[in-house]
Amino acid sequence: MPTLEATKTSRSDAIGQAVEMQVLQRRFQANPRMFQSMFVAEGLAQLRAAFDAGEIPAELTWKIWDLLLRDDAVGQVMMRFVWDLPLPKKRVFIKAIDTHLRDRYPMFAGLSENWPAGNHIPPYVRPANQRVHDFDLVTQGYLGYLTQGYSQREVDLFVWLEAVRDKHCADRPCELGELLKGKKVGGCPVQIHIPEVMQAIAEGKFDEALRIVEFSNPLPNVTGRVCPQELQCQGVCVHKARPIEIGQLEWFLPQRDKLVNGRDEIMSRYQGRPDPWVAANKPPIAIVGSGPAGLINAFLLANQGFPVTVFEAFHTLGGVLKYGIPEFRLPNELVDDVVDKIEALGGRFVTNFIVGKTATLDDLKAAGFWRIFVGTGAGLPKFMNVPGEHLNGVLSANEFLTRVNLMHGNLDEYDTPLPETAGKEVLVIGGGNTAMDAARTAKRLGGKVTIVYRRTKAEMPARVEELHHALEEGIVVAELRSPAEFFGGDESRGGDPHHVTRAAVDVMQLGEPDASGRRRPERTGEQVEMAADLVIMALGNGSNPIIRDSQPDLAVQDWGAIKVGKEANPNGLPDGRIAGSNARVENPDAPVSHSNAEVTPIASTGVEATGVTMTPTAGFEDGVPTQATNLTGIYSGGDAARGGSTAIKAAGDGQAAAHQMWEDMPTLDPDEVRDWVGRALAYTREAAAPFKILEKRQLSERTWEMKLHAPMVARATLAGQFARFMTHEKGELIPLTVADFDREEGWITIVTQSVGVSSIHLNAMEVGEAFYGIAGPLGMASKMERFNPTTETVCFVAGGVGLAPAFPIVRAHLELGNHVTLICGARNRDLLFWADPDGDVDGTSSERVDVLRRQYPDLLDVVLASDDGSFGVHGTVTVPLESMLRDGREDGRKIVEVTTLGPPIMMKFVSLLTKQYGVPTVASINSIMVDATGMCGACMVPFIDPSTGKMVRKHACVDGPEIDGHCIDWDKFLPRFNQFRPQEAAAMRAANSRSA
C-alpha cells in the first residue's frame, strides 16, 4: 500500500534561517522573576547551557514539557520562548522531545529527523479497517488524539509544534501565492492571514488565531476539511517535502473553540445586536443557494447589519456541502453551525424555494431585495452518452450521494430507496473528488468498488489525501480504462436484461498534453470486460439551466455558467457607474466608512487585536466588481459562475461579492430602505409559511385529493407543471403534478394514489397538518398553440389518476379557445373521479370535468371509457381513440395533437397508436426523481433524436414532463419505473410488520 508521503507531490528541501540567541537572553532579562520561579531546580544557567551545548538532558526536557503543559500564562510564556528561538536551537528542543518523550508520545519518535522541512506530527486518521464500516469522520485531525487518551492541552501542544515549523516567510506565499511563469499559483482564495495565524498559535493564543482566520473566512471548520490545500496554501509552502498542515490547523481552531468554550459561549458572541429587519437601516439582500458561496456571503452581509434572506431549493440547508460531501469527510453539524450564526445575526432562510421556478430574479427585485447573490452551484451531472447508459443500475454520482448524504437512504428509518450495493460489483467512473466520495460511500455500503479512470493515478484531479484514503480502504483503481458500452443481463440465463451486469471497457494510453496540461488519453483499440452491478458516473457537472432559462437577459457562457466581472460588463456597469475601491481595515475592531456603509468586524472572541493590517479582497477591475453580472444589482459566484470548482474558491467569490455590495452602496433614502425591508420581510415570511392541508377528499379506495396552502407555488404554476413533495423529515422527495391551483387564494391541489410507503403516508395526513416541504413549480409548462376550434380538436387521453394532471391543461386550452376532446378511462366506475360516470345528465354535478363541460359546452367533448364496461365505452382509452383516428370524428374535426397522461404502459400504447396515424403526441412523464431540478439525472428518458436516429438523454424534470411520445424508446424507458421495486416491496413488508 502506498504511503501518504508517496502520493504527495514533493518539491525541493527547505532553507533554514538563523536568528540570534540574543532573543533568548532578552526574554530572560525582560522577566527574570518569572523565569526564576520556573527554573528553580535547573536554574537559568543550566537552561542556557543546555541549549548552547546542543543537547537537553531528560530531566530538564520533562521540566520544560511540564511547564508547557500548564494551561496558563507560564505555559504561554514557554511557548513564546521556543517560538522565538533560532532554528538551530529549535532543533535542539525537537531532538530532546524526540529522545526523551517518545515513550509517552509515540508520534515524537523520529520527529527530529529532517525537522522542520521533512517531518512533523501528523493529524490523527482513523485506521482503514475501522472506518470503512461506518460514516464517522475519517481524518479526525489533531483533535483526534483526544480519542487516544491525550488531554486537550497535550493536543494544543501537538498543534503548537506544527506551527513552530513556520519559517516566517517575508513574501507570505501561503497567503498570497507565488508567480510561476508570470502566472499566480497557490495562495489562499480568501486570503486568510496565515503567517499571523501561525504566530498566534505558536504564542499560545488560540482564540486570537481563530479570530484572524474568521476575519477572512467564517467557514474554517468547513473549508479547512474539504479544500485542496495541496494546490493552494500548502502547495507553495517553502517546506516542499512536507508542507505545514495549514488546512488542519484552520479547522482545528473552530473545533477547539467548540470543545473548550462551548456552543453557548460561541453563540453569545453573535447576540445583542439589533435585528437588521427591525432596524431597517440597510437595504435587504437575497442570497440564492446555501452552498459555500451563499453561506459566506450571507454571513458577511448579516454581520454588517444587512437584512438577508437565503433561498434554498432543497428542504435542508448547505447545498453541495450537505448533498455532495459525505459525513466521513464533512460532518453536517459544521454546516449547521454556520447557519445558526447567520440566524443569530438576523439572517433568515427559506427552504424549498427554487429561484427560476418558484420566483425569478426579477420577482425578488420586485419584492424589495436591493441586491441578489446567485450561488446556485453547477449541479447538472454529465454522462458519457455511450450505449447502455439507460440501464437500471447506471446513475450519476449526484443521485447516489444525494440518496445517501441528504436523504439518508442507507438508514432503515428513512423512506428514500438506495440501489442494492452490498456485495455488488460497483464501478465508479471518474477521477475527481466526487468519484472518491462515491467510491468510498459505496465501499461503506458493502460494495466491491473499482474506480475506472481513463488516465493514471498521477493525473487524477482528486485530492491526494482522498485518493490515498480510498486505496487504504481497499478500493481498486483501474487506470487507463474508459467504458465503451454497458450491457444488461442474459435473459436466457435468468438475468435481467434491463439491469447492468457488465461493461466493455476501452484500454487507453497517454498521448500529448491537452488544455488542462495533463496527457491526453487515447484508445489503443484493445477492450476488456468488467463485471458491473452498479455504475456511478462521476464525470463532473454542467450548469443547471433553471436560472438562465428564467432570466433570458442574464449573460452566460457558452457552456451555461453565469458571466461576471469584466466579462459580463466589458463596457462598465450597466447603469454607467464606476464602482468603489477596496476597503482596508487597519484594525478589525475599527469600523471604516465607505459611503454610508460600515465594515463591522466578525463577532469578537474577546482577545486582543493583532495589529495586523486586514485587507478584504473585494475585487474591482476598472471600476467593475469581479462578481457583478450584467444585470444591475445581481452578483454571482462559485460553481454557478465558474463551472465545477472548489468550496474555498466558491467561498472566496461569496466573500468578494459581499464586500463589493457594501463597499459600492451609495447613499440611499432611509424611507426607501425601510420600504424595501418591509416588503422583503413580508415576502420572506410568506415564502416560509407552512404548507398546510386545507381540505381532503377521498376519491376512491386508494385515491385522495388534497388542497394545500402553497401561495408561492400557486402563484408561479402554469398548466402542465409539477411540484416536489416531502411529507416528513425522514420521507422521500415525491414528484406530483399540480392538478389544480388558484393564484389569488394561494392554494394547489394534488391527487395521490396509495401504492407504496411514501404515498400511503401522504394520504394518511389530515387537514391542518403541514408537509415538510413543497417545492415548485417544476418542469416545463405545456406548450399552448391556438387552433381552429371549428375544424380542429386537441385530444387528451387520460387513464386512471392521469385525469388529475390532464385537468389544468385541458382548462388552459379551453381558456385559449381551442376545442378539446377529453378521453377519460378507469377500470370501473368506483375508480373514476372528477367526472360523473353517467354523464351529468341533469347538469348538477360539481365535479371538475362536468363543471368545465357546462362552462364550455361548444368546446369540450368528454368521452368516458371503462375496462369492465360499467360506464361509457367498454374498453381501454385506446378504443375510442383508435375509432376517432381510423374513422374520424362525427363532427369532422381533425385531431391535431394528442397528450397522454396516466400509467406508463398506457402512454406507450397511445403513442404507438397515434404514430401510425401521424398525429403529434406528447406523453406527460412522471418518472423516478430525487431532486426534480436536474441535479441528479434520475429521471432519464431514452429519447431517439429524429434527426440522427441516435438515442440521447432527456430528463423529465428539465426537458419535460411533456416529451414527444413518438421519440421515447418505450422498451428501454418502462423498465426504469421498476428499478426500486425490490426496495419498495421490502419497505412495505417492514411497514406492515410495524403496524401489525
Coordinates of N, CA and C in Angstrom, one line a residue, residues 651-738:
A651 N -16.3 30.0 -1.7 CA -16.3 30.9 -0.6 C -15.6 32.2 -0.8
G652 N -14.5 32.2 -1.6 CA -13.8 33.4 -2.0 C -14.7 34.3 -2.8
D653 N -15.5 33.7 -3.7 CA -16.4 34.5 -4.5 C -17.5 35.1 -3.7
G654 N -18.0 34.3 -2.8 CA -19.1 34.9 -1.9 C -18.6 36.0 -1.0
Q655 N -17.3 35.8 -0.5 CA -16.7 36.9 0.3 C -16.5 38.2 -0.5
A656 N -16.0 38.0 -1.8 CA -15.7 39.2 -2.6 C -17.0 39.9 -2.9
A657 N -18.1 39.1 -3.3 CA -19.4 39.7 -3.6 C -19.9 40.5 -2.4
A658 N -19.8 40.0 -1.2 CA -20.3 40.7 0.0 C -19.6 42.0 0.1
H659 N -18.3 42.0 0.0 CA -17.5 43.3 0.1 C -17.9 44.2 -1.0
Q660 N -18.1 43.7 -2.2 CA -18.5 44.6 -3.3 C -19.8 45.2 -3.1
M661 N -20.8 44.5 -2.5 CA -22.1 45.0 -2.2 C -22.1 46.2 -1.3
W662 N -21.4 46.0 -0.1 CA -21.4 47.0 0.9 C -20.5 48.2 0.6
E663 N -19.4 47.9 -0.1 CA -18.4 49.0 -0.5 C -19.0 49.8 -1.6
D664 N -19.9 49.3 -2.4 CA -20.4 50.0 -3.5 C -21.8 50.6 -3.2
M665 N -22.2 50.6 -2.0 CA -23.5 51.1 -1.6 C -23.6 52.6 -1.6
P666 N -24.4 53.2 -2.5 CA -24.5 54.6 -2.5 C -25.3 55.1 -1.3
T667 N -25.4 56.4 -1.2 CA -26.3 57.0 -0.1 C -27.7 56.7 -0.6
L668 N -28.5 56.1 0.3 CA -29.9 55.7 0.0 C -30.9 56.5 0.9
D669 N -32.0 56.7 0.3 CA -33.1 57.4 1.0 C -33.6 56.4 2.2
P670 N -33.5 56.9 3.4 CA -33.9 56.0 4.6 C -35.3 55.5 4.4
D671 N -36.2 56.3 4.0 CA -37.6 55.9 3.8 C -37.8 54.8 2.8
E672 N -37.0 54.9 1.7 CA -37.0 53.9 0.7 C -36.4 52.6 1.2
V673 N -35.4 52.7 2.0 CA -34.8 51.5 2.5 C -35.8 50.8 3.4
R674 N -36.5 51.5 4.3 CA -37.5 50.9 5.2 C -38.6 50.3 4.4
D675 N -39.0 50.9 3.3 CA -40.0 50.3 2.4 C -39.5 49.0 1.8
W676 N -38.3 48.9 1.3 CA -37.7 47.7 0.8 C -37.7 46.6 1.8
V677 N -37.2 47.0 3.0 CA -37.1 46.0 4.1 C -38.4 45.4 4.5
G678 N -39.4 46.3 4.6 CA -40.8 45.8 4.9 C -41.3 44.9 3.9
R679 N -41.2 45.2 2.6 CA -41.7 44.3 1.6 C -40.9 43.0 1.5
A680 N -39.6 43.1 1.6 CA -38.8 41.9 1.6 C -39.1 40.9 2.8
L681 N -39.3 41.5 3.9 CA -39.7 40.7 5.1 C -41.0 40.0 4.9
A682 N -42.0 40.8 4.4 CA -43.3 40.2 4.1 C -43.2 39.0 3.1
Y683 N -42.4 39.2 2.1 CA -42.2 38.2 1.1 C -41.5 37.0 1.7
T684 N -40.5 37.2 2.5 CA -39.8 36.1 3.2 C -40.7 35.3 4.1
R685 N -41.5 36.0 4.8 CA -42.5 35.3 5.7 C -43.5 34.4 4.9
E686 N -44.0 35.0 3.8 CA -44.9 34.3 3.0 C -44.3 33.0 2.4
A687 N -43.1 33.2 1.9 CA -42.4 32.1 1.3 C -42.0 31.0 2.3
A688 N -41.9 31.3 3.6 CA -41.5 30.3 4.6 C -42.7 29.8 5.3
A689 N -43.9 30.2 4.9 CA -45.1 29.7 5.6 C -45.3 28.2 5.5
P690 N -45.9 27.6 6.5 CA -46.1 26.1 6.4 C -47.1 25.7 5.3
F691 N -46.8 24.5 4.7 CA -47.6 24.0 3.6 C -48.7 23.1 4.2
K692 N -49.8 23.8 4.7 CA -50.8 23.1 5.4 C -51.9 22.5 4.5
I693 N -52.5 21.4 4.9 CA -53.6 20.8 4.2 C -54.8 21.5 4.6
L694 N -55.5 22.1 3.6 CA -56.7 22.9 3.8 C -58.0 22.0 3.7
E695 N -58.0 21.1 2.7 CA -59.1 20.2 2.5 C -58.6 18.9 2.1
K696 N -59.4 17.8 2.3 CA -59.1 16.5 1.9 C -60.3 15.7 1.5
R697 N -60.3 15.0 0.4 CA -61.4 14.2 0.0 C -61.0 12.9 -0.6
Q698 N -61.7 11.8 -0.2 CA -61.4 10.5 -0.8 C -62.1 10.3 -2.1
L699 N -61.3 10.0 -3.1 CA -61.9 9.8 -4.5 C -62.2 8.4 -4.8
S700 N -61.4 7.5 -4.2 CA -61.7 6.0 -4.4 C -61.0 5.3 -3.2
E701 N -61.0 4.0 -3.2 CA -60.5 3.3 -2.1 C -59.1 3.7 -1.7
R702 N -58.2 3.9 -2.8 CA -56.8 4.2 -2.6 C -56.4 5.6 -3.1
T703 N -57.4 6.4 -3.5 CA -57.0 7.7 -4.1 C -57.6 8.8 -3.4
W704 N -56.8 9.9 -3.1 CA -57.2 11.0 -2.3 C -56.9 12.3 -3.0
E705 N -57.7 13.3 -2.8 CA -57.5 14.7 -3.3 C -57.2 15.6 -2.1
M706 N -56.2 16.4 -2.2 CA -55.8 17.3 -1.2 C -55.7 18.8 -1.7
K707 N -56.2 19.7 -1.0 CA -56.0 21.1 -1.3 C -55.0 21.7 -0.3
L708 N -53.9 22.3 -0.7 CA -52.8 22.7 0.1 C -52.5 24.2 0.0
H709 N -52.1 24.7 1.2 CA -51.7 26.1 1.2 C -50.3 26.2 0.7
A710 N -50.1 26.8 -0.5 CA -48.7 26.9 -1.0 C -48.8 28.1 -2.0
P711 N -48.8 29.3 -1.4 CA -49.1 30.6 -2.2 C -48.0 30.8 -3.2
M712 N -46.7 30.6 -2.9 CA -45.7 30.9 -3.8 C -45.7 29.9 -5.0
V713 N -46.0 28.6 -4.7 CA -46.1 27.7 -5.8 C -47.3 28.0 -6.7
A714 N -48.4 28.2 -6.1 CA -49.7 28.5 -6.8 C -49.5 29.7 -7.7
R715 N -48.8 30.7 -7.2 CA -48.6 32.0 -8.0 C -47.8 31.8 -9.2
A716 N -46.9 30.8 -9.2 CA -45.9 30.6 -10.3 C -46.3 29.5 -11.2
T717 N -47.3 28.6 -10.8 CA -47.6 27.4 -11.6 C -48.3 27.8 -12.9
L718 N -47.9 27.0 -13.9 CA -48.6 27.0 -15.2 C -49.1 25.6 -15.5
A719 N -50.1 25.5 -16.3 CA -50.6 24.2 -16.6 C -49.6 23.2 -17.1
G720 N -49.6 22.0 -16.6 CA -48.6 21.0 -17.0 C -47.4 20.8 -16.1
Q721 N -47.2 21.7 -15.2 CA -46.1 21.6 -14.3 C -46.4 20.8 -13.0
F722 N -45.3 20.4 -12.4 CA -45.5 19.5 -11.2 C -44.7 20.2 -10.0
A723 N -44.8 19.6 -8.9 CA -44.1 20.1 -7.7 C -43.5 18.9 -7.0
R724 N -42.6 19.2 -6.1 CA -41.8 18.1 -5.3 C -42.3 18.2 -3.9
F725 N -42.8 17.0 -3.4 CA -43.4 17.0 -2.1 C -42.6 16.1 -1.1
M726 N -42.6 16.5 0.1 CA -41.9 15.7 1.2 C -42.8 15.8 2.4
T727 N -43.3 14.6 2.8 CA -44.3 14.6 3.9 C -43.7 14.8 5.3
H728 N -42.5 14.3 5.5 CA -41.9 14.4 6.9 C -40.4 14.4 6.7
E729 N -39.8 14.7 7.8 CA -38.3 14.8 7.8 C -37.6 13.6 7.3
K730 N -38.1 12.5 7.5 CA -37.4 11.2 7.0 C -38.1 10.7 5.8
G731 N -38.9 11.4 5.1 CA -39.6 11.0 3.9 C -38.7 11.1 2.7
E732 N -39.3 10.7 1.6 CA -38.6 10.8 0.3 C -39.2 12.0 -0.5
L733 N -38.5 12.4 -1.5 CA -39.0 13.5 -2.3 C -39.9 12.9 -3.4
I734 N -41.1 13.4 -3.5 CA -42.1 12.8 -4.4 C -42.6 13.8 -5.4
P735 N -42.4 13.5 -6.7 CA -42.9 14.4 -7.7 C -44.4 14.2 -8.0
L736 N -45.2 15.2 -8.0 CA -46.6 15.1 -8.2 C -47.1 16.3 -9.1
T737 N -47.9 16.0 -10.1 CA -48.4 17.1 -10.9 C -49.4 17.9 -10.1
V738 N -49.3 19.2 -10.4 CA -50.2 20.2 -9.8 C -51.5 20.0 -10.5

